[in-house]
Amino acid sequence: MSKAREKHAERLEALSLLGKDLTRRSRSHCELCDAHGIKLAPYELKPVQDTPDLERTIFACEVCAGQLNKPKTFSPDHWRCLNTSVWSEVPPVQIVAVRVLKHLAENVEWAADLYDQLYIAPEIAEQIELGEM
Ligand SMILES: [Zn+2]
């Protein structure tokens, strides 16, 4: 195996080790849209660190993860779920949710209104600025 592939395999293994904790924290619901009974996968906050960390990872369904990976395909209706998740007490969930909301707020009125009402702790606000989605 090449070095890069070996690294990738190690990372996937480390991420899968987080699965149990993610399942417990999320109670098997997508941490962004609350969908359950579907496949959930770890989604890492950007910028991605060397070692996967529960505090920088969320459990997301395929719809959420697919849109996070392609912000141009955003469907504003799907993201109505942000009404709840932007208030999450789980820092990585709040960070991703607010990043999405910020992106939507540029064009979508309800998102702009919600963004205006947000209270974000300074240490979370700082992290929101560090990356996209
Ligand atoms: Zn979801």
Short mmCIF file of N, CA and C in Angstrom, two decimals, residues 37-83:
data_model
loop_
_atom_site.label_atom_id
_atom_site.label_comp_id
_atom_site.label_asym_id
_atom_site.label_seq_id
_atom_site.Cartn_x
_atom_site.Cartn_y
_atom_site.Cartn_z
N GLY A 37 -33.28 6.20 11.57
CA GLY A 37 -33.64 5.01 10.83
C GLY A 37 -32.98 4.99 9.46
N ILE A 38 -31.94 5.80 9.30
CA ILE A 38 -31.21 5.85 8.03
C ILE A 38 -29.73 5.75 8.31
N LYS A 39 -28.95 5.66 7.23
CA LYS A 39 -27.52 5.51 7.39
C LYS A 39 -26.90 6.85 7.81
N LEU A 40 -26.08 6.80 8.87
CA LEU A 40 -25.39 8.00 9.33
C LEU A 40 -23.89 7.78 9.18
N ALA A 41 -23.17 8.85 8.87
CA ALA A 41 -21.72 8.72 8.73
C ALA A 41 -21.04 9.90 9.42
N PRO A 42 -19.81 9.68 9.92
CA PRO A 42 -19.09 10.79 10.55
C PRO A 42 -18.76 11.86 9.50
N TYR A 43 -18.94 13.11 9.87
CA TYR A 43 -18.55 14.23 9.01
C TYR A 43 -17.62 15.11 9.83
N GLU A 44 -16.41 15.33 9.31
CA GLU A 44 -15.41 16.08 10.07
C GLU A 44 -15.44 17.57 9.77
N LEU A 45 -15.30 18.33 10.83
CA LEU A 45 -15.23 19.79 10.69
C LEU A 45 -13.97 20.20 9.96
N LYS A 46 -14.09 21.23 9.14
CA LYS A 46 -12.92 21.78 8.48
C LYS A 46 -12.41 22.94 9.32
N PRO A 47 -11.12 23.25 9.36
CA PRO A 47 -10.06 22.45 8.74
C PRO A 47 -9.88 21.11 9.45
N VAL A 48 -9.70 20.05 8.65
CA VAL A 48 -9.57 18.71 9.20
C VAL A 48 -8.21 18.57 9.89
N GLN A 49 -8.25 18.01 11.11
CA GLN A 49 -7.02 17.86 11.89
C GLN A 49 -6.34 16.53 11.56
N ASP A 50 -5.11 16.36 12.07
CA ASP A 50 -4.37 15.13 11.79
C ASP A 50 -5.09 13.89 12.31
N THR A 51 -5.67 14.02 13.51
CA THR A 51 -6.32 12.86 14.12
C THR A 51 -7.80 13.15 14.31
N PRO A 52 -8.68 12.26 13.85
CA PRO A 52 -10.11 12.47 14.06
C PRO A 52 -10.43 12.62 15.55
N ASP A 53 -11.35 13.49 15.86
CA ASP A 53 -11.66 13.81 17.24
C ASP A 53 -13.18 13.98 17.35
N LEU A 54 -13.74 13.36 18.39
CA LEU A 54 -15.19 13.43 18.60
C LEU A 54 -15.69 14.87 18.66
N GLU A 55 -14.85 15.74 19.23
CA GLU A 55 -15.25 17.14 19.39
C GLU A 55 -15.21 17.92 18.08
N ARG A 56 -14.70 17.28 17.03
CA ARG A 56 -14.65 17.95 15.73
C ARG A 56 -15.38 17.13 14.66
N THR A 57 -16.27 16.25 15.10
CA THR A 57 -16.96 15.36 14.18
C THR A 57 -18.44 15.33 14.52
N ILE A 58 -19.27 15.29 13.49
CA ILE A 58 -20.71 15.13 13.73
C ILE A 58 -21.19 13.88 12.99
N PHE A 59 -22.35 13.41 13.39
CA PHE A 59 -22.97 12.26 12.74
C PHE A 59 -24.04 12.82 11.81
N ALA A 60 -23.90 12.57 10.51
CA ALA A 60 -24.82 13.19 9.56
C ALA A 60 -25.40 12.17 8.59
N CYS A 61 -26.64 12.42 8.15
CA CYS A 61 -27.28 11.56 7.16
C CYS A 61 -26.71 11.87 5.78
N GLU A 62 -27.06 11.05 4.81
CA GLU A 62 -26.50 11.24 3.47
C GLU A 62 -26.96 12.53 2.80
N VAL A 63 -28.20 12.94 3.11
CA VAL A 63 -28.70 14.18 2.50
C VAL A 63 -27.89 15.37 3.02
N CYS A 64 -27.75 15.45 4.34
CA CYS A 64 -26.98 16.55 4.92
C CYS A 64 -25.53 16.51 4.43
N ALA A 65 -24.89 15.35 4.55
CA ALA A 65 -23.48 15.25 4.18
C ALA A 65 -23.28 15.56 2.70
N GLY A 66 -24.20 15.07 1.86
CA GLY A 66 -24.09 15.33 0.43
C GLY A 66 -24.13 16.82 0.13
N GLN A 67 -25.01 17.54 0.82
CA GLN A 67 -25.11 18.98 0.58
C GLN A 67 -23.92 19.74 1.19
N LEU A 68 -23.44 19.24 2.33
CA LEU A 68 -22.27 19.90 2.94
C LEU A 68 -21.07 19.82 2.00
N ASN A 69 -20.97 18.70 1.30
CA ASN A 69 -19.85 18.53 0.39
C ASN A 69 -20.01 19.32 -0.89
N LYS A 70 -21.24 19.76 -1.17
CA LYS A 70 -21.48 20.54 -2.40
C LYS A 70 -22.43 21.69 -2.11
N PRO A 71 -21.91 22.74 -1.48
CA PRO A 71 -22.79 23.86 -1.08
C PRO A 71 -23.60 24.43 -2.25
N LYS A 72 -23.13 24.24 -3.48
CA LYS A 72 -23.89 24.77 -4.62
C LYS A 72 -25.21 24.04 -4.83
N THR A 73 -25.31 22.83 -4.27
CA THR A 73 -26.54 22.05 -4.44
C THR A 73 -27.51 22.26 -3.28
N PHE A 74 -27.22 23.22 -2.42
CA PHE A 74 -28.06 23.44 -1.25
C PHE A 74 -29.54 23.55 -1.59
N SER A 75 -30.34 22.81 -0.83
CA SER A 75 -31.77 22.94 -0.97
C SER A 75 -32.27 23.63 0.30
N PRO A 76 -32.64 24.93 0.20
CA PRO A 76 -33.00 25.67 1.41
C PRO A 76 -34.08 24.98 2.23
N ASP A 77 -35.03 24.31 1.60
CA ASP A 77 -36.10 23.66 2.35
C ASP A 77 -35.58 22.58 3.29
N HIS A 78 -34.59 21.81 2.81
CA HIS A 78 -34.02 20.78 3.67
C HIS A 78 -33.46 21.41 4.94
N TRP A 79 -32.88 22.59 4.79
CA TRP A 79 -32.15 23.20 5.91
C TRP A 79 -33.03 23.94 6.90
N ARG A 80 -34.36 23.79 6.75
CA ARG A 80 -35.25 24.32 7.80
C ARG A 80 -34.90 23.69 9.14
N CYS A 81 -34.28 22.50 9.07
CA CYS A 81 -33.87 21.81 10.30
C CYS A 81 -32.88 22.64 11.12
N LEU A 82 -32.28 23.64 10.50
CA LEU A 82 -31.32 24.47 11.24
C LEU A 82 -31.99 25.25 12.36
N ASN A 83 -33.31 25.46 12.23
CA ASN A 83 -34.06 26.12 13.30
C ASN A 83 -33.75 25.51 14.65
#
